[in-house]
XYZ file of C-alpha atoms in Angstrom:
193
model
C -10.719 51.304 -10.707
C -7.159 50.274 -11.545
C -4.642 52.372 -10.349
C -6.183 55.372 -9.597
C -3.938 58.053 -11.376
C -4.924 57.216 -14.921
C -7.272 54.627 -14.851
C -9.685 53.709 -11.940
C -11.230 54.980 -8.953
C -10.623 58.744 -8.091
C -11.613 60.447 -5.197
C -10.097 64.422 -6.581
C -9.972 67.319 -4.649
C -10.648 70.736 -6.647
C -9.948 73.748 -4.923
C -9.423 77.352 -5.726
C -5.720 78.051 -7.559
C -6.201 81.594 -6.819
C -7.118 80.930 -3.213
C -5.077 78.238 -1.699
C -1.467 76.629 -2.236
C -1.076 72.694 -2.896
C 1.827 71.456 0.464
C 0.991 68.424 -0.209
C -1.409 65.529 -0.981
C -2.242 61.782 -1.954
C -4.531 58.517 -2.129
C -4.719 55.806 -0.324
C -7.002 52.516 -0.811
C -9.345 52.054 1.347
C -7.858 47.911 2.379
C -5.738 46.191 4.723
C -2.727 47.728 2.003
C -3.806 51.276 1.533
C -0.175 51.907 -0.592
C -1.053 49.794 -3.308
C -3.960 49.459 -5.349
C -6.054 47.152 -3.573
C -10.078 45.997 -2.851
C -10.302 46.063 1.012
C -11.665 43.443 2.983
C -15.457 41.956 1.522
C -15.800 44.956 -1.239
C -17.052 44.447 -4.657
C -14.815 47.195 -5.836
C -11.792 48.469 -4.957
C -12.022 51.881 -3.098
C -9.562 54.964 -2.288
C -9.301 58.027 -0.235
C -7.804 60.946 -1.696
C -6.198 64.292 -0.136
C -4.923 68.065 -0.064
C -2.852 69.763 2.323
C -3.617 73.531 1.367
C -2.511 76.862 3.014
C -4.693 79.573 2.926
C -2.043 82.484 0.407
C -3.542 85.265 2.545
C -3.735 83.872 6.123
C -1.375 81.430 5.815
C -3.755 78.798 7.700
C -3.566 75.656 6.295
C -5.959 73.273 5.669
C -6.420 69.126 5.273
C -9.217 67.713 2.992
C -9.538 64.378 2.772
C -12.463 62.940 -0.155
C -13.510 59.416 -0.495
C -15.268 56.223 -1.227
C -16.537 53.876 0.192
C -17.498 50.849 -0.984
C -21.003 49.832 -2.185
C -21.753 46.666 -1.151
C -19.076 45.007 1.658
C -20.297 45.954 5.077
C -17.163 44.850 6.529
C -15.254 47.014 4.055
C -16.941 49.643 4.898
C -16.221 49.111 8.723
C -12.764 49.170 8.519
C -12.425 51.563 5.968
C -14.206 54.214 8.089
C -11.190 52.883 11.417
C -8.762 53.080 8.310
C -9.578 56.914 6.585
C -9.515 57.918 10.982
C -6.036 56.359 11.679
C -4.525 57.563 8.315
C -6.910 61.665 8.919
C -4.604 61.795 11.973
C -1.401 59.669 10.852
C -1.369 62.436 8.309
C -2.989 65.825 9.323
C -0.908 65.215 12.744
C -3.610 67.048 14.693
C -2.034 70.424 13.382
C -4.826 71.993 11.490
C -8.284 71.607 10.465
C -9.329 68.946 8.763
C -12.909 68.076 6.320
C -13.311 64.970 5.149
C -16.389 64.385 2.675
C -17.208 61.588 -0.026
C -19.815 59.008 -0.909
C -20.206 57.081 2.041
C -22.700 54.502 1.470
C -24.192 54.347 4.593
C -27.118 56.374 6.220
C -26.738 58.199 9.147
C -27.420 55.851 11.279
C -25.325 53.427 10.353
C -21.976 52.017 12.804
C -19.163 53.202 10.489
C -20.644 57.398 10.672
C -21.259 57.080 14.322
C -17.636 55.608 14.741
C -16.066 58.692 12.215
C -19.031 61.222 14.333
C -16.851 59.997 17.276
C -14.276 62.407 15.982
C -15.647 64.840 13.465
C -18.752 67.054 12.992
C -21.221 65.956 10.525
C -21.659 69.326 9.053
C -25.503 68.429 8.674
C -26.207 68.138 12.141
C -23.839 71.631 13.055
C -24.446 74.098 10.351
C -25.449 77.573 12.122
C -27.925 77.911 9.039
C -31.029 75.530 9.097
C -29.922 72.853 5.805
C -31.354 73.549 2.674
C -32.711 71.106 -0.216
C -33.544 67.542 0.445
C -32.185 65.778 2.600
C -31.499 62.776 1.107
C -28.668 62.585 -1.591
C -29.001 59.969 -3.369
C -31.325 60.002 -5.814
C -30.601 57.197 -8.716
C -31.121 59.204 -11.682
C -34.867 59.083 -11.077
C -35.953 62.792 -11.692
C -39.429 62.420 -10.728
C -39.024 60.553 -7.164
C -37.315 62.143 -4.492
C -34.209 61.004 -3.342
C -33.759 57.766 -0.483
C -31.277 58.752 1.561
C -28.331 60.427 2.917
C -25.346 58.778 1.802
C -23.025 61.166 1.213
C -21.522 63.728 4.373
C -19.386 66.399 4.780
C -17.837 66.171 8.306
C -14.914 68.933 9.706
C -12.788 69.086 13.431
C -13.872 71.204 15.492
C -11.761 73.784 14.723
C -13.706 74.112 11.754
C -17.291 76.050 11.307
C -20.151 75.656 9.375
C -21.981 78.257 8.180
C -24.612 76.380 5.826
C -25.355 73.565 4.346
C -27.426 72.138 1.368
C -27.983 69.386 -1.048
C -28.505 71.175 -4.022
C -31.283 69.514 -6.301
C -30.703 71.375 -10.084
C -31.225 69.763 -13.110
C -30.766 70.185 -16.263
C -32.871 69.224 -19.212
C -35.478 67.275 -16.072
C -31.709 64.953 -15.664
C -28.950 65.074 -13.112
C -25.475 65.161 -13.820
C -24.577 62.155 -10.886
C -27.141 59.990 -9.642
C -25.963 61.816 -6.048
C -26.703 65.019 -5.443
C -24.188 67.441 -4.550
C -23.609 68.911 -1.671
C -22.573 72.404 -0.465
C -20.564 73.537 2.214
C -19.923 76.841 3.600
C -16.704 76.849 5.963
C -14.856 79.398 8.240
C -12.152 78.636 10.249
C -12.442 78.592 14.021
C -9.530 80.806 15.711
C -7.965 78.359 18.207
């Protein structure tokens, strides 16, 4: 959790290089000084949001994807992080293309920071066309035999993105998981403007 480049906190965005071309991208810290490696408010760790501006090489449709990891302890940090991310999404995307915001928010759906995000973006779990599948909760803490405890991982989309499917994948290998969170898989399509 040092510089976010070669060491420390990462929130990677993976994409299919044969389908999308990267136009731009970057990382900002969830803090009062988002342009430099820093702790935010009452955060226990340095946290980031990474983003990428992509273009579909066939259709020419542009897309912004933001991936983040909110602090697990700081209440103020999580509140301020939600506000900062919404501000940065507007600043970076300019409202000119669809937006996907995803990550580990370390917050339940009933929290105020999640409600703030939902004022601007749609929770994929709530707007999926097909019923969500898999577990509702996404955090299991590496406990294979106990059901996951709470939903703290999200995918949010702008109004010009349609969620076809949403699922929290419960697959494991040899009764163990690769992470203490379940991966969330969504199928999305652009809505013609």
